[in-house]
PDB file of C-alpha atoms and ligand atoms in Angstrom:
ATOM      1  CA  UNK A   1     137.479  59.163 -99.791  1.00  0.00           C
ATOM      2  CA  UNK A   2     139.386  62.165 -98.519  1.00  0.00           C
ATOM      3  CA  UNK A   3     138.453  63.861 -95.282  1.00  0.00           C
ATOM      4  CA  UNK A   4     137.828  66.978 -97.377  1.00  0.00           C
ATOM      5  CA  UNK A   5     135.163  65.159 -99.405  1.00  0.00           C
ATOM      6  CA  UNK A   6     133.664  63.677 -96.240  1.00  0.00           C
ATOM      7  CA  UNK A   7     133.340  67.132 -94.787  1.00  0.00           C
ATOM      8  CA  UNK A   8     131.696  68.555 -97.892  1.00  0.00           C
ATOM      9  CA  UNK A   9     128.691  70.635 -96.996  1.00  0.00           C
ATOM     10  CA  UNK A  10     125.470  69.070 -98.382  1.00  0.00           C
ATOM     11  CA  UNK A  11     124.288  72.598 -99.203  1.00  0.00           C
ATOM     12  CA  UNK A  12     127.386  73.156-101.370  1.00  0.00           C
ATOM     13  CA  UNK A  13     126.748  69.877-103.183  1.00  0.00           C
ATOM     14  CA  UNK A  14     123.142  70.881-103.809  1.00  0.00           C
ATOM     15  CA  UNK A  15     124.288  74.264-105.145  1.00  0.00           C
ATOM     16  CA  UNK A  16     126.837  72.610-107.410  1.00  0.00           C
ATOM     17  CA  UNK A  17     124.224  70.192-108.748  1.00  0.00           C
ATOM     18  CA  UNK A  18     121.827  73.061-109.313  1.00  0.00           C
ATOM     19  CA  UNK A  19     124.526  74.875-111.315  1.00  0.00           C
ATOM     20  CA  UNK A  20     125.145  71.780-113.439  1.00  0.00           C
ATOM     21  CA  UNK A  21     121.427  71.368-114.161  1.00  0.00           C
ATOM     22  CA  UNK A  22     121.062  75.097-114.929  1.00  0.00           C
ATOM     23  CA  UNK A  23     124.034  74.972-117.331  1.00  0.00           C
ATOM     24  CA  UNK A  24     122.628  71.918-119.101  1.00  0.00           C
ATOM     25  CA  UNK A  25     119.237  73.604-119.386  1.00  0.00           C
ATOM     26  CA  UNK A  26     120.800  76.771-120.781  1.00  0.00           C
ATOM     27  CA  UNK A  27     122.772  74.719-123.312  1.00  0.00           C
ATOM     28  CA  UNK A  28     119.610  72.967-124.495  1.00  0.00           C
ATOM     29  CA  UNK A  29     117.808  76.309-124.823  1.00  0.00           C
ATOM     30  CA  UNK A  30     120.771  77.620-126.843  1.00  0.00           C
ATOM     31  CA  UNK A  31     120.569  74.645-129.163  1.00  0.00           C
ATOM     32  CA  UNK A  32     116.811  75.048-129.554  1.00  0.00           C
ATOM     33  CA  UNK A  33     117.305  78.754-130.334  1.00  0.00           C
ATOM     34  CA  UNK A  34     119.741  77.885-133.048  1.00  0.00           C
ATOM     35  CA  UNK A  35     117.379  75.376-134.600  1.00  0.00           C
ATOM     36  CA  UNK A  36     119.155  72.211-133.484  1.00  0.00           C
ATOM     37  CA  UNK A  37     116.605  69.420-133.259  1.00  0.00           C
ATOM     38  CA  UNK A  38     118.932  66.450-133.189  1.00  0.00           C
ATOM     39  CA  UNK A  39     122.368  65.808-131.802  1.00  0.00           C
ATOM     40  CA  UNK A  40     125.261  63.764-133.057  1.00  0.00           C
ATOM     41  CA  UNK A  41     128.335  63.149-130.932  1.00  0.00           C
ATOM     42  CA  UNK A  42     131.200  64.442-133.071  1.00  0.00           C
ATOM     43  CA  UNK A  43     134.188  62.172-133.734  1.00  0.00           C
ATOM     44  CA  UNK A  44     137.296  64.165-132.927  1.00  0.00           C
ATOM     45  CA  UNK A  45     140.047  63.681-135.490  1.00  0.00           C
ATOM     46  CA  UNK A  46     143.256  64.872-133.798  1.00  0.00           C
ATOM     47  CA  UNK A  47     145.149  64.673-137.078  1.00  0.00           C
ATOM     48  CA  UNK A  48     142.946  67.320-138.732  1.00  0.00           C
ATOM     49  CA  UNK A  49     144.564  70.709-138.258  1.00  0.00           C
ATOM     50  CA  UNK A  50     142.333  73.603-137.249  1.00  0.00           C
ATOM     51  CA  UNK A  51     143.262  76.389-139.639  1.00  0.00           C
ATOM     52  CA  UNK A  52     140.823  79.073-138.587  1.00  0.00           C
ATOM     53  CA  UNK A  53     142.490  82.100-137.051  1.00  0.00           C
ATOM     54  CA  UNK A  54     142.577  82.034-133.299  1.00  0.00           C
ATOM     55  CA  UNK A  55     140.099  84.657-132.214  1.00  0.00           C
ATOM     56  CA  UNK A  56     140.180  85.349-128.520  1.00  0.00           C
ATOM     57  CA  UNK A  57     136.800  85.407-126.834  1.00  0.00           C
ATOM     58  CA  UNK A  58     136.236  88.863-125.356  1.00  0.00           C
ATOM     59  CA  UNK A  59     136.864  88.885-121.618  1.00  0.00           C
ATOM     60  CA  UNK A  60     133.821  87.910-119.606  1.00  0.00           C
ATOM     61  CA  UNK A  61     132.132  90.732-117.737  1.00  0.00           C
ATOM     62  CA  UNK A  62     131.321  90.376-114.025  1.00  0.00           C
ATOM     63  CA  UNK A  63     128.351  88.135-113.302  1.00  0.00           C
ATOM     64  CA  UNK A  64     126.036  91.097-112.752  1.00  0.00           C
ATOM     65  CA  UNK A  65     126.605  92.237-116.344  1.00  0.00           C
ATOM     66  CA  UNK A  66     125.649  88.879-117.886  1.00  0.00           C
ATOM     67  CA  UNK A  67     122.533  89.123-120.044  1.00  0.00           C
ATOM     68  CA  UNK A  68     119.443  87.278-118.854  1.00  0.00           C
ATOM     69  CA  UNK A  69     118.878  83.859-120.359  1.00  0.00           C
ATOM     70  CA  UNK A  70     116.889  83.680-123.520  1.00  0.00           C
ATOM     71  CA  UNK A  71     113.605  81.960-123.935  1.00  0.00           C
ATOM     72  CA  UNK A  72     112.975  79.302-126.565  1.00  0.00           C
ATOM     73  CA  UNK A  73     112.465  80.663-130.084  1.00  0.00           C
ATOM     74  CA  UNK A  74     109.092  81.509-131.450  1.00  0.00           C
ATOM     75  CA  UNK A  75     107.976  80.196-134.812  1.00  0.00           C
ATOM     76  CA  UNK A  76     107.836  82.590-137.727  1.00  0.00           C
ATOM     77  CA  UNK A  77     104.263  83.595-138.574  1.00  0.00           C
ATOM     78  CA  UNK A  78     104.495  84.899-142.094  1.00  0.00           C
ATOM     79  CA  UNK A  79     100.859  86.014-142.139  1.00  0.00           C
ATOM     80  CA  UNK A  80     101.918  88.886-139.882  1.00  0.00           C
ATOM     81  CA  UNK A  81     104.174  90.452-142.474  1.00  0.00           C
ATOM     82  CA  UNK A  82     102.846  93.890-143.338  1.00  0.00           C
ATOM     83  CA  UNK A  83     103.060  96.252-146.202  1.00  0.00           C
ATOM     84  CA  UNK A  84     105.446  99.023-145.306  1.00  0.00           C
ATOM     85  CA  UNK A  85     106.302 102.372-146.798  1.00  0.00           C
ATOM     86  CA  UNK A  86     107.092 102.350-150.503  1.00  0.00           C
ATOM     87  CA  UNK A  87     110.784 103.165-150.399  1.00  0.00           C
ATOM     88  CA  UNK A  88     111.084 103.602-154.146  1.00  0.00           C
ATOM     89  CA  UNK A  89     114.165 102.560-156.071  1.00  0.00           C
ATOM     90  CA  UNK A  90     116.778 104.592-154.235  1.00  0.00           C
ATOM     91  CA  UNK A  91     115.919 105.411-150.637  1.00  0.00           C
ATOM     92  CA  UNK A  92     118.644 106.680-148.341  1.00  0.00           C
ATOM     93  CA  UNK A  93     119.305 105.447-144.835  1.00  0.00           C
ATOM     94  CA  UNK A  94     118.449 108.921-143.562  1.00  0.00           C
ATOM     95  CA  UNK A  95     115.015 108.705-145.210  1.00  0.00           C
ATOM     96  CA  UNK A  96     114.387 105.290-143.683  1.00  0.00           C
ATOM     97  CA  UNK A  97     115.491 106.502-140.246  1.00  0.00           C
ATOM     98  CA  UNK A  98     113.354 109.609-140.533  1.00  0.00           C
ATOM     99  CA  UNK A  99     110.308 107.532-141.458  1.00  0.00           C
ATOM    100  CA  UNK A 100     110.957 105.252-138.488  1.00  0.00           C
ATOM    101  CA  UNK A 101     110.861 108.318-136.229  1.00  0.00           C
ATOM    102  CA  UNK A 102     110.122 107.757-132.549  1.00  0.00           C
ATOM    103  CA  UNK A 103     108.583 104.443-133.501  1.00  0.00           C
ATOM    104  CA  UNK A 104     105.831 102.925-131.382  1.00  0.00           C
ATOM    105  CA  UNK A 105     104.632 100.386-133.912  1.00  0.00           C
ATOM    106  CA  UNK A 106     105.133  97.436-131.545  1.00  0.00           C
ATOM    107  CA  UNK A 107     105.303  96.798-127.817  1.00  0.00           C
ATOM    108  CA  UNK A 108     109.123  96.800-127.788  1.00  0.00           C
ATOM    109  CA  UNK A 109     109.005 100.596-127.691  1.00  0.00           C
ATOM    110  CA  UNK A 110     107.773 100.506-124.090  1.00  0.00           C
ATOM    111  CA  UNK A 111     111.023  99.464-122.406  1.00  0.00           C
ATOM    112  CA  UNK A 112     113.689 100.636-124.811  1.00  0.00           C
ATOM    113  CA  UNK A 113     116.227 103.307-123.958  1.00  0.00           C
ATOM    114  CA  UNK A 114     117.168 103.994-127.559  1.00  0.00           C
ATOM    115  CA  UNK A 115     116.247 102.870-131.045  1.00  0.00           C
ATOM    116  CA  UNK A 116     119.198 100.918-132.426  1.00  0.00           C
ATOM    117  CA  UNK A 117     118.840 101.595-136.116  1.00  0.00           C
ATOM    118  CA  UNK A 118     122.112 100.322-137.571  1.00  0.00           C
ATOM    119  CA  UNK A 119     125.664 101.432-138.196  1.00  0.00           C
ATOM    120  CA  UNK A 120     128.429 101.243-140.738  1.00  0.00           C
ATOM    121  CA  UNK A 121     129.088 102.143-144.328  1.00  0.00           C
ATOM    122  CA  UNK A 122     125.887 103.314-146.080  1.00  0.00           C
ATOM    123  CA  UNK A 123     127.369 101.972-149.349  1.00  0.00           C
ATOM    124  CA  UNK A 124     128.590  98.693-147.880  1.00  0.00           C
ATOM    125  CA  UNK A 125     128.971  95.713-150.182  1.00  0.00           C
ATOM    126  CA  UNK A 126     128.309  93.328-147.324  1.00  0.00           C
ATOM    127  CA  UNK A 127     125.545  93.685-144.736  1.00  0.00           C
ATOM    128  CA  UNK A 128     125.166  91.778-141.463  1.00  0.00           C
ATOM    129  CA  UNK A 129     121.699  91.285-139.995  1.00  0.00           C
ATOM    130  CA  UNK A 130     121.238  90.091-136.409  1.00  0.00           C
ATOM    131  CA  UNK A 131     118.107  89.616-134.335  1.00  0.00           C
ATOM    132  CA  UNK A 132     117.827  92.510-131.876  1.00  0.00           C
ATOM    133  CA  UNK A 133     119.716  94.891-129.591  1.00  0.00           C
ATOM    134  CA  UNK A 134     120.998  93.708-126.227  1.00  0.00           C
ATOM    135  CA  UNK A 135     121.611  95.669-123.051  1.00  0.00           C
ATOM    136  CA  UNK A 136     124.735  97.530-124.212  1.00  0.00           C
ATOM    137  CA  UNK A 137     123.254  98.225-127.626  1.00  0.00           C
ATOM    138  CA  UNK A 138     120.113  99.626-126.004  1.00  0.00           C
ATOM    139  CA  UNK A 139     122.254 101.937-123.850  1.00  0.00           C
ATOM    140  CA  UNK A 140     124.583 103.088-126.618  1.00  0.00           C
ATOM    141  CA  UNK A 141     122.168 103.137-129.554  1.00  0.00           C
ATOM    142  CA  UNK A 142     124.560 101.081-131.684  1.00  0.00           C
ATOM    143  CA  UNK A 143     124.267  97.479-132.873  1.00  0.00           C
ATOM    144  CA  UNK A 144     126.668  94.756-131.741  1.00  0.00           C
ATOM    145  CA  UNK A 145     128.685  96.660-129.146  1.00  0.00           C
ATOM    146  CA  UNK A 146     128.459  94.144-126.261  1.00  0.00           C
ATOM    147  CA  UNK A 147     130.485  90.941-125.938  1.00  0.00           C
ATOM    148  CA  UNK A 148     128.814  89.374-128.972  1.00  0.00           C
ATOM    149  CA  UNK A 149     129.559  92.570-130.861  1.00  0.00           C
ATOM    150  CA  UNK A 150     133.218  92.446-129.879  1.00  0.00           C
ATOM    151  CA  UNK A 151     133.390  88.905-131.201  1.00  0.00           C
ATOM    152  CA  UNK A 152     131.610  89.919-134.418  1.00  0.00           C
ATOM    153  CA  UNK A 153     134.131  92.746-134.863  1.00  0.00           C
ATOM    154  CA  UNK A 154     137.014  90.294-134.406  1.00  0.00           C
ATOM    155  CA  UNK A 155     135.420  87.863-136.845  1.00  0.00           C
ATOM    156  CA  UNK A 156     135.137  90.637-139.443  1.00  0.00           C
ATOM    157  CA  UNK A 157     138.450  92.394-138.841  1.00  0.00           C
ATOM    158  CA  UNK A 158     140.757  89.494-137.899  1.00  0.00           C
ATOM    159  CA  UNK A 159     138.888  86.622-139.523  1.00  0.00           C
ATOM    160  CA  UNK A 160     138.263  88.051-142.994  1.00  0.00           C
ATOM    161  CA  UNK A 161     140.363  91.217-142.670  1.00  0.00           C
ATOM    162  CA  UNK A 162     137.783  93.866-143.483  1.00  0.00           C
ATOM    163  CA  UNK A 163     137.462  97.003-141.327  1.00  0.00           C
ATOM    164  CA  UNK A 164     134.158  96.914-139.459  1.00  0.00           C
ATOM    165  CA  UNK A 165     133.534 100.433-140.726  1.00  0.00           C
ATOM    166  CA  UNK A 166     133.371  99.026-144.286  1.00  0.00           C
ATOM    167  CA  UNK A 167     130.317  96.844-143.578  1.00  0.00           C
ATOM    168  CA  UNK A 168     126.778  97.725-142.516  1.00  0.00           C
ATOM    169  CA  UNK A 169     125.280  96.088-139.426  1.00  0.00           C
ATOM    170  CA  UNK A 170     121.687  96.106-138.182  1.00  0.00           C
ATOM    171  CA  UNK A 171     119.040  93.879-136.616  1.00  0.00           C
ATOM    172  CA  UNK A 172     115.589  92.655-137.550  1.00  0.00           C
ATOM    173  CA  UNK A 173     114.104  94.666-134.653  1.00  0.00           C
ATOM    174  CA  UNK A 174     115.450  98.043-133.624  1.00  0.00           C
ATOM    175  CA  UNK A 175     114.369  97.974-129.952  1.00  0.00           C
ATOM    176  CA  UNK A 176     115.636  95.629-127.254  1.00  0.00           C
ATOM    177  CA  UNK A 177     113.397  92.660-126.481  1.00  0.00           C
ATOM    178  CA  UNK A 178     113.035  92.395-122.677  1.00  0.00           C
ATOM    179  CA  UNK A 179     115.394  89.877-121.116  1.00  0.00           C
ATOM    180  CA  UNK A 180     117.117  89.426-124.487  1.00  0.00           C
ATOM    181  CA  UNK A 181     114.363  87.095-125.618  1.00  0.00           C
ATOM    182  CA  UNK A 182     113.900  86.473-129.313  1.00  0.00           C
ATOM    183  CA  UNK A 183     111.671  89.009-131.077  1.00  0.00           C
ATOM    184  CA  UNK A 184     108.048  87.887-131.323  1.00  0.00           C
ATOM    185  CA  UNK A 185     106.706  87.343-134.850  1.00  0.00           C
ATOM    186  CA  UNK A 186     104.468  90.423-134.605  1.00  0.00           C
ATOM    187  CA  UNK A 187     107.434  92.556-133.475  1.00  0.00           C
ATOM    188  CA  UNK A 188     109.640  91.323-136.315  1.00  0.00           C
ATOM    189  CA  UNK A 189     106.745  91.937-138.720  1.00  0.00           C
ATOM    190  CA  UNK A 190     106.195  95.489-137.433  1.00  0.00           C
ATOM    191  CA  UNK A 191     109.875  96.326-137.853  1.00  0.00           C
ATOM    192  CA  UNK A 192     110.384  94.462-141.123  1.00  0.00           C
ATOM    193  CA  UNK A 193     109.604  97.400-143.448  1.00  0.00           C
ATOM    194  CA  UNK A 194     112.529  99.314-141.946  1.00  0.00           C
ATOM    195  CA  UNK A 195     114.923  96.409-142.460  1.00  0.00           C
ATOM    196  CA  UNK A 196     113.672  96.233-146.047  1.00  0.00           C
ATOM    197  CA  UNK A 197     114.302  99.985-146.328  1.00  0.00           C
ATOM    198  CA  UNK A 198     117.841  99.589-145.003  1.00  0.00           C
ATOM    199  CA  UNK A 199     118.559  96.834-147.521  1.00  0.00           C
ATOM    200  CA  UNK A 200     117.070  98.941-150.314  1.00  0.00           C
ATOM    201  CA  UNK A 201     119.213 101.904-149.251  1.00  0.00           C
ATOM    202  CA  UNK A 202     122.520 100.081-148.783  1.00  0.00           C
ATOM    203  CA  UNK A 203     122.065  97.699-151.739  1.00  0.00           C
ATOM    204  CA  UNK A 204     124.632  95.198-150.455  1.00  0.00           C
ATOM    205  CA  UNK A 205     126.079  92.649-152.831  1.00  0.00           C
ATOM    206  CA  UNK A 206     125.873  90.021-150.091  1.00  0.00           C
ATOM    207  CA  UNK A 207     123.827  89.691-146.881  1.00  0.00           C
ATOM    208  CA  UNK A 208     125.034  87.644-143.905  1.00  0.00           C
ATOM    209  CA  UNK A 209     122.341  86.740-141.386  1.00  0.00           C
ATOM    210  CA  UNK A 210     123.448  86.026-137.815  1.00  0.00           C
ATOM    211  CA  UNK A 211     121.420  83.297-136.099  1.00  0.00           C
ATOM    212  CA  UNK A 212     118.090  81.659-136.703  1.00  0.00           C
ATOM    213  CA  UNK A 213     115.596  84.561-136.307  1.00  0.00           C
ATOM    214  CA  UNK A 214     117.246  86.763-138.943  1.00  0.00           C
ATOM    215  CA  UNK A 215     117.641  83.893-141.419  1.00  0.00           C
ATOM    216  CA  UNK A 216     114.054  82.737-140.851  1.00  0.00           C
ATOM    217  CA  UNK A 217     112.656  86.230-141.347  1.00  0.00           C
ATOM    218  CA  UNK A 218     114.527  87.032-144.537  1.00  0.00           C
ATOM    219  CA  UNK A 219     114.062  83.585-146.056  1.00  0.00           C
ATOM    220  CA  UNK A 220     110.352  83.586-145.208  1.00  0.00           C
ATOM    221  CA  UNK A 221     110.400  80.209-143.526  1.00  0.00           C
ATOM    222  CA  UNK A 222     111.336  78.677-140.209  1.00  0.00           C
ATOM    223  CA  UNK A 223     114.907  77.435-140.702  1.00  0.00           C
ATOM    224  CA  UNK A 224     117.170  75.163-138.674  1.00  0.00           C
ATOM    225  CA  UNK A 225     120.275  77.320-138.605  1.00  0.00           C
ATOM    226  CA  UNK A 226     122.688  74.418-138.233  1.00  0.00           C
ATOM    227  CA  UNK A 227     121.316  72.992-141.477  1.00  0.00           C
ATOM    228  CA  UNK A 228     121.172  76.156-143.592  1.00  0.00           C
ATOM    229  CA  UNK A 229     124.317  77.860-142.340  1.00  0.00           C
ATOM    230  CA  UNK A 230     127.067  77.794-144.904  1.00  0.00           C
ATOM    231  CA  UNK A 231     124.630  77.342-147.807  1.00  0.00           C
ATOM    232  CA  UNK A 232     123.870  80.091-150.303  1.00  0.00           C
ATOM    233  CA  UNK A 233     120.332  81.437-150.166  1.00  0.00           C
ATOM    234  CA  UNK A 234     118.617  84.271-151.990  1.00  0.00           C
ATOM    235  CA  UNK A 235     116.907  87.379-150.696  1.00  0.00           C
ATOM    236  CA  UNK A 236     115.206  89.266-153.506  1.00  0.00           C
ATOM    237  CA  UNK A 237     118.114  88.609-155.840  1.00  0.00           C
ATOM    238  CA  UNK A 238     120.808  89.274-153.224  1.00  0.00           C
ATOM    239  CA  UNK A 239     122.969  86.279-152.225  1.00  0.00           C
ATOM    240  CA  UNK A 240     122.373  85.543-148.555  1.00  0.00           C
ATOM    241  CA  UNK A 241     124.711  83.532-146.343  1.00  0.00           C
ATOM    242  CA  UNK A 242     123.192  82.365-143.037  1.00  0.00           C
ATOM    243  CA  UNK A 243     125.653  81.797-140.217  1.00  0.00           C
ATOM    244  CA  UNK A 244     125.636  81.324-136.454  1.00  0.00           C
ATOM    245  CA  UNK A 245     125.025  84.263-134.129  1.00  0.00           C
ATOM    246  CA  UNK A 246     128.138  85.502-132.268  1.00  0.00           C
ATOM    247  CA  UNK A 247     126.243  85.194-128.963  1.00  0.00           C
ATOM    248  CA  UNK A 248     125.812  81.479-129.692  1.00  0.00           C
ATOM    249  CA  UNK A 249     129.530  81.196-130.471  1.00  0.00           C
ATOM    250  CA  UNK A 250     130.323  82.828-127.125  1.00  0.00           C
ATOM    251  CA  UNK A 251     128.157  80.272-125.346  1.00  0.00           C
ATOM    252  CA  UNK A 252     129.534  77.364-127.378  1.00  0.00           C
ATOM    253  CA  UNK A 253     133.092  78.637-127.879  1.00  0.00           C
ATOM    254  CA  UNK A 254     134.485  75.589-129.644  1.00  0.00           C
ATOM    255  CA  UNK A 255     137.092  75.436-132.428  1.00  0.00           C
ATOM    256  CA  UNK A 256     134.464  73.733-134.606  1.00  0.00           C
ATOM    257  CA  UNK A 257     131.912  76.558-134.236  1.00  0.00           C
ATOM    258  CA  UNK A 258     134.578  79.185-134.865  1.00  0.00           C
ATOM    259  CA  UNK A 259     135.753  77.302-137.942  1.00  0.00           C
ATOM    260  CA  UNK A 260     132.200  77.096-139.307  1.00  0.00           C
ATOM    261  CA  UNK A 261     131.587  80.828-138.931  1.00  0.00           C
ATOM    262  CA  UNK A 262     135.008  81.649-140.374  1.00  0.00           C
ATOM    263  CA  UNK A 263     134.250  79.517-143.430  1.00  0.00           C
ATOM    264  CA  UNK A 264     130.843  81.190-143.852  1.00  0.00           C
ATOM    265  CA  UNK A 265     132.384  84.662-143.673  1.00  0.00           C
ATOM    266  CA  UNK A 266     135.178  83.733-146.080  1.00  0.00           C
ATOM    267  CA  UNK A 267     132.572  82.450-148.550  1.00  0.00           C
ATOM    268  CA  UNK A 268     130.536  85.652-148.152  1.00  0.00           C
ATOM    269  CA  UNK A 269     133.550  87.916-148.735  1.00  0.00           C
ATOM    270  CA  UNK A 270     134.676  85.849-151.695  1.00  0.00           C
ATOM    271  CA  UNK A 271     131.204  86.068-153.298  1.00  0.00           C
ATOM    272  CA  UNK A 272     131.030  89.782-152.578  1.00  0.00           C
ATOM    273  CA  UNK A 273     134.365  90.298-154.418  1.00  0.00           C
ATOM    274  CA  UNK A 274     133.258  88.112-157.330  1.00  0.00           C
ATOM    275  CA  UNK A 275     130.303  90.460-157.661  1.00  0.00           C
ATOM    276  CA  UNK A 276     132.595  93.480-157.847  1.00  0.00           C
ATOM    277  CA  UNK A 277     132.636  94.424-154.159  1.00  0.00           C
ATOM    278  CA  UNK A 278     135.470  96.670-153.115  1.00  0.00           C
ATOM    279  CA  UNK A 279     136.265  95.622-149.530  1.00  0.00           C
TER     280      UNK A 279
HETATM  281  S1  SF4 B   1     111.065  97.191-132.687  1.00  0.00           S
HETATM  282 FE1  SF4 B   1     110.829  98.312-134.617  1.00  0.00          FE
HETATM  283  S2  SF4 B   1     108.594  98.405-134.945  1.00  0.00           S
HETATM  284 FE2  SF4 B   1     108.916  97.876-132.784  1.00  0.00          FE
HETATM  285  S3  SF4 B   1     108.878  99.875-131.724  1.00  0.00           S
HETATM  286 FE3  SF4 B   1     111.030  99.377-132.180  1.00  0.00          FE
HETATM  287  S4  SF4 B   1     111.457 100.394-134.112  1.00  0.00           S
HETATM  288 FE4  SF4 B   1     109.217 100.293-133.893  1.00  0.00          FE
END
């Protein structure tokens, strides 16, 4: 053993061990959030070429800017879904936003800085639905503008070569859940009519849900995202492609995860074009 190792401070070793345990715990929480309930050790096949475009992970912010860790996901409680406004056949996004107003329909209003309604092309053929605003989104009032948002933009613009401004992006809740936790079922239920209004206004040809909470809400059942991702689903007659959340990809930035999301997005864009989409 080297003299350096012999002189290692027991406090440093304890700190290092604590970091390892904390990282493992965070990884398990991430997996639980994404609906993973079993694990298989993948067999790496070096001869299989990775063909997905290399998308650089956005540069990490200083430690102080890291979002708080998420809590384990809550189960969908479909009995909480409420009747919302009758949007009629052709609502506009402006009408939906006006009806939302200075919303205080759930407890998420208490700590928000801004309502993050959504952004993008009001006539988009493809619509992305995430779970809720994070810190940057809450400050700027726009969805997906933090690190996960930068990755989503790269996935859209470099991965499937569509300008971000051509798609519409929103979340299932419009106010930031404290500590970036998942939205509670009653919060998602309170905000659901406005998501329905956005979908009715945009009339996308294809919806892509990002992560487990959005897929579970729109599919009306608690899904394991690693099982449903990449499979075509249906939301009121609109083809729906569930995929992994960019924040999960950032935490598990592996070629395999990037390849899976790239394949999901390619399938979504291809379906959108089959259905006459213009992007
Ligand atoms: S999350 Fe939705 S329902 Fe809750 S206060 Fe915000 S806008 Fe209203």
